[in-house]
């Protein structure tokens, strides 16, 4: 397993919109760290360091948030949980970090990456994608960035449901209903039952 990346953070004692504007003008992004118990701490991080880390981790890769509280440093395994962007500039406005327990499963949304060309589309069928994101359960360090689904074997009137998906080791789909993910239909035909479940 590769070594986790680290992001330095400092405890933030002042809050409010005016404080946030001043921090961002100085290249610092206001943030909040939440732990599994729901407790929170206001922190701040360097914008350039955050941008570099987020490009590497996204929301599904654990990193260490090193929080400096007046010289006392604590390193905690985290995920980027929520991101607020500037409406017109490609810049962060605010970030939420979530401290994770590496021994416990998390439920998280993961994008599906469809690969291949369904053989049914070569016979006049149309590929219908019903879900582009699914929820999975996994321990933090095995969270996938995406789930790859090969559709090349699908013929006309064939499809895949969530239970049919092959998951990476340590990952399982979270679902109550075995809903449809993708199918190949004859144009104009009714969509597969349960696609919107």
Short mmCIF file of C-alpha atoms in Angstrom, two decimals:
data_model
loop_
_atom_site.label_atom_id
_atom_site.label_comp_id
_atom_site.label_asym_id
_atom_site.label_seq_id
_atom_site.Cartn_x
_atom_site.Cartn_y
_atom_site.Cartn_z
CA UNK A 1 0.00 0.00 0.00
CA UNK A 2 1.45 3.39 -0.96
CA UNK A 3 2.17 5.97 1.69
CA UNK A 4 -0.67 8.38 2.39
CA UNK A 5 -0.33 12.01 1.34
CA UNK A 6 -0.32 14.67 4.07
CA UNK A 7 -2.02 18.07 4.15
CA UNK A 8 -1.02 20.60 6.80
CA UNK A 9 -3.80 22.55 8.54
CA UNK A 10 -3.90 25.14 11.29
CA UNK A 11 -6.65 25.59 13.87
CA UNK A 12 -8.79 28.61 12.94
CA UNK A 13 -10.01 30.74 15.84
CA UNK A 14 -11.97 33.33 13.85
CA UNK A 15 -14.98 32.58 11.66
CA UNK A 16 -17.40 34.53 9.47
CA UNK A 17 -17.62 35.73 5.86
CA UNK A 18 -15.26 38.66 6.35
CA UNK A 19 -12.60 36.40 7.87
CA UNK A 20 -13.08 33.91 5.04
CA UNK A 21 -12.56 36.62 2.40
CA UNK A 22 -9.34 37.80 4.07
CA UNK A 23 -8.01 34.25 4.30
CA UNK A 24 -8.76 33.50 0.63
CA UNK A 25 -7.10 36.78 -0.42
CA UNK A 26 -3.98 35.51 1.36
CA UNK A 27 -4.12 32.11 -0.40
CA UNK A 28 -5.63 30.28 2.57
CA UNK A 29 -8.88 28.27 2.45
CA UNK A 30 -11.19 28.05 5.47
CA UNK A 31 -12.23 24.50 6.28
CA UNK A 32 -13.92 22.36 8.92
CA UNK A 33 -12.75 19.00 10.21
CA UNK A 34 -15.46 16.58 11.37
CA UNK A 35 -14.83 13.33 13.19
CA UNK A 36 -17.00 10.19 13.20
CA UNK A 37 -18.77 11.40 16.36
CA UNK A 38 -19.97 14.56 14.62
CA UNK A 39 -17.58 16.84 16.50
CA UNK A 40 -16.04 19.63 14.45
CA UNK A 41 -13.02 21.93 14.46
CA UNK A 42 -12.53 25.06 12.35
CA UNK A 43 -9.23 24.84 10.47
CA UNK A 44 -7.49 26.50 7.54
CA UNK A 45 -5.24 25.12 4.80
CA UNK A 46 -2.93 26.50 2.14
CA UNK A 47 -4.82 26.82 -1.15
CA UNK A 48 -1.96 25.60 -3.37
CA UNK A 49 -1.34 22.57 -1.15
CA UNK A 50 -5.07 21.76 -1.08
CA UNK A 51 -5.36 22.06 -4.86
CA UNK A 52 -2.44 19.68 -5.36
CA UNK A 53 -3.75 17.18 -2.81
CA UNK A 54 -7.32 17.20 -4.17
CA UNK A 55 -6.07 16.60 -7.71
CA UNK A 56 -4.38 13.44 -6.42
CA UNK A 57 -7.01 12.16 -3.98
CA UNK A 58 -10.42 13.43 -5.08
CA UNK A 59 -13.06 12.43 -2.53
CA UNK A 60 -12.32 8.71 -2.34
CA UNK A 61 -8.68 8.51 -1.26
CA UNK A 62 -7.58 8.71 2.37
CA UNK A 63 -4.88 11.22 3.31
CA UNK A 64 -3.46 12.49 6.60
CA UNK A 65 -4.64 15.89 7.83
CA UNK A 66 -1.96 17.25 10.14
CA UNK A 67 -3.67 19.79 12.39
CA UNK A 68 -1.42 22.32 14.13
CA UNK A 69 -3.00 23.72 17.30
CA UNK A 70 -0.51 26.30 18.63
CA UNK A 71 2.45 24.02 17.97
CA UNK A 72 0.74 20.79 19.02
CA UNK A 73 0.35 18.67 15.88
CA UNK A 74 -2.16 15.85 15.43
CA UNK A 75 -2.24 13.68 12.28
CA UNK A 76 -5.62 12.19 11.38
CA UNK A 77 -6.70 9.98 8.45
CA UNK A 78 -9.28 11.92 6.41
CA UNK A 79 -11.34 12.19 3.26
CA UNK A 80 -12.38 15.37 1.48
CA UNK A 81 -16.10 15.23 2.25
CA UNK A 82 -17.53 18.38 0.69
CA UNK A 83 -16.15 21.16 -1.48
CA UNK A 84 -17.55 24.62 -2.18
CA UNK A 85 -16.21 26.37 -5.26
CA UNK A 86 -16.21 29.99 -6.37
CA UNK A 87 -19.17 30.48 -8.78
CA UNK A 88 -17.03 31.88 -11.61
CA UNK A 89 -13.38 31.19 -10.75
CA UNK A 90 -11.82 27.76 -10.50
CA UNK A 91 -11.01 28.21 -6.82
CA UNK A 92 -12.03 26.68 -3.52
CA UNK A 93 -14.20 28.72 -1.16
CA UNK A 94 -14.54 26.18 1.64
CA UNK A 95 -13.78 22.52 2.31
CA UNK A 96 -15.09 19.95 4.78
CA UNK A 97 -12.78 17.15 5.91
CA UNK A 98 -14.09 13.94 7.45
CA UNK A 99 -11.94 11.98 9.87
CA UNK A 100 -12.32 8.26 9.22
CA UNK A 101 -11.89 5.08 11.25
CA UNK A 102 -9.70 2.90 9.02
CA UNK A 103 -11.22 -0.26 10.50
CA UNK A 104 -14.87 0.61 9.71
CA UNK A 105 -16.79 0.58 6.44
CA UNK A 106 -18.06 3.78 4.87
CA UNK A 107 -20.94 4.26 2.45
CA UNK A 108 -19.88 6.54 -0.38
CA UNK A 109 -20.99 7.44 -3.91
CA UNK A 110 -18.73 6.31 -6.74
CA UNK A 111 -18.92 7.07 -10.47
CA UNK A 112 -19.36 4.25 -12.99
CA UNK A 113 -16.98 4.18 -15.95
CA UNK A 114 -18.63 2.35 -18.87
CA UNK A 115 -16.10 0.79 -21.26
CA UNK A 116 -16.43 -1.15 -24.51
CA UNK A 117 -19.06 -1.08 -27.23
CA UNK A 118 -22.14 -3.20 -26.63
CA UNK A 119 -22.54 -5.77 -29.40
CA UNK A 120 -26.27 -5.05 -29.45
CA UNK A 121 -25.63 -1.49 -30.63
CA UNK A 122 -23.99 -2.90 -33.76
CA UNK A 123 -27.30 -4.63 -34.52
CA UNK A 124 -29.40 -1.48 -34.20
CA UNK A 125 -29.90 -1.40 -30.45
CA UNK A 126 -29.35 1.67 -28.27
CA UNK A 127 -27.32 1.68 -25.07
CA UNK A 128 -29.41 3.12 -22.23
CA UNK A 129 -27.51 4.19 -19.10
CA UNK A 130 -29.77 4.30 -16.03
CA UNK A 131 -27.19 4.99 -13.33
CA UNK A 132 -23.87 6.82 -13.60
CA UNK A 133 -23.22 6.81 -9.84
CA UNK A 134 -23.77 4.06 -7.27
CA UNK A 135 -23.27 3.77 -3.53
CA UNK A 136 -20.69 1.32 -2.28
CA UNK A 137 -19.53 0.07 1.11
CA UNK A 138 -15.83 -0.21 1.80
CA UNK A 139 -13.21 0.47 4.41
CA UNK A 140 -11.61 3.89 3.77
CA UNK A 141 -8.33 2.62 2.36
CA UNK A 142 -9.98 0.40 -0.28
CA UNK A 143 -12.51 2.95 -1.57
CA UNK A 144 -12.43 2.91 -5.37
CA UNK A 145 -12.22 6.15 -7.37
CA UNK A 146 -14.58 4.59 -9.93
CA UNK A 147 -16.28 1.31 -10.82
CA UNK A 148 -15.45 0.07 -14.31
CA UNK A 149 -18.28 -1.70 -16.16
CA UNK A 150 -17.59 -3.49 -19.45
CA UNK A 151 -20.70 -3.37 -21.65
CA UNK A 152 -19.18 -5.07 -24.71
CA UNK A 153 -20.99 -8.37 -24.06
CA UNK A 154 -24.50 -6.86 -23.96
CA UNK A 155 -26.84 -7.85 -26.76
CA UNK A 156 -30.25 -6.37 -27.62
CA UNK A 157 -32.68 -6.66 -24.67
CA UNK A 158 -29.85 -7.47 -22.28
CA UNK A 159 -28.72 -5.36 -19.36
CA UNK A 160 -26.82 -5.24 -16.10
CA UNK A 161 -28.21 -4.69 -12.63
CA UNK A 162 -26.27 -3.58 -9.60
CA UNK A 163 -25.93 -7.19 -8.36
CA UNK A 164 -24.21 -8.10 -11.67
CA UNK A 165 -21.36 -5.64 -11.20
CA UNK A 166 -17.88 -6.90 -10.42
CA UNK A 167 -16.47 -4.93 -7.51
CA UNK A 168 -12.82 -4.43 -6.51
CA UNK A 169 -11.59 -6.49 -3.57
CA UNK A 170 -12.95 -5.21 -0.27
CA UNK A 171 -15.78 -3.27 -1.95
CA UNK A 172 -19.48 -4.14 -2.20
CA UNK A 173 -22.47 -2.34 -3.63
CA UNK A 174 -24.95 -0.89 -1.14
CA UNK A 175 -28.52 -1.49 -2.30
CA UNK A 176 -31.93 -2.66 -1.14
CA UNK A 177 -33.38 -3.09 -4.64
CA UNK A 178 -31.48 -4.79 -7.45
CA UNK A 179 -31.88 -1.79 -9.77
CA UNK A 180 -30.85 -1.60 -13.42
CA UNK A 181 -27.55 0.07 -14.32
CA UNK A 182 -27.42 -0.18 -18.10
CA UNK A 183 -29.24 -1.97 -20.93
CA UNK A 184 -29.41 -2.30 -24.71
CA UNK A 185 -32.85 -1.61 -26.13
CA UNK A 186 -34.44 -1.46 -29.55
CA UNK A 187 -35.12 2.24 -30.20
CA UNK A 188 -38.70 3.07 -29.23
CA UNK A 189 -39.06 0.04 -26.93
CA UNK A 190 -40.11 0.46 -23.29
CA UNK A 191 -37.26 0.90 -20.83
CA UNK A 192 -36.36 -1.94 -18.52
CA UNK A 193 -38.59 -2.24 -15.51
CA UNK A 194 -36.96 -1.01 -12.31
CA UNK A 195 -34.50 1.38 -13.95
CA UNK A 196 -35.74 4.25 -11.87
CA UNK A 197 -36.13 2.32 -8.62
#
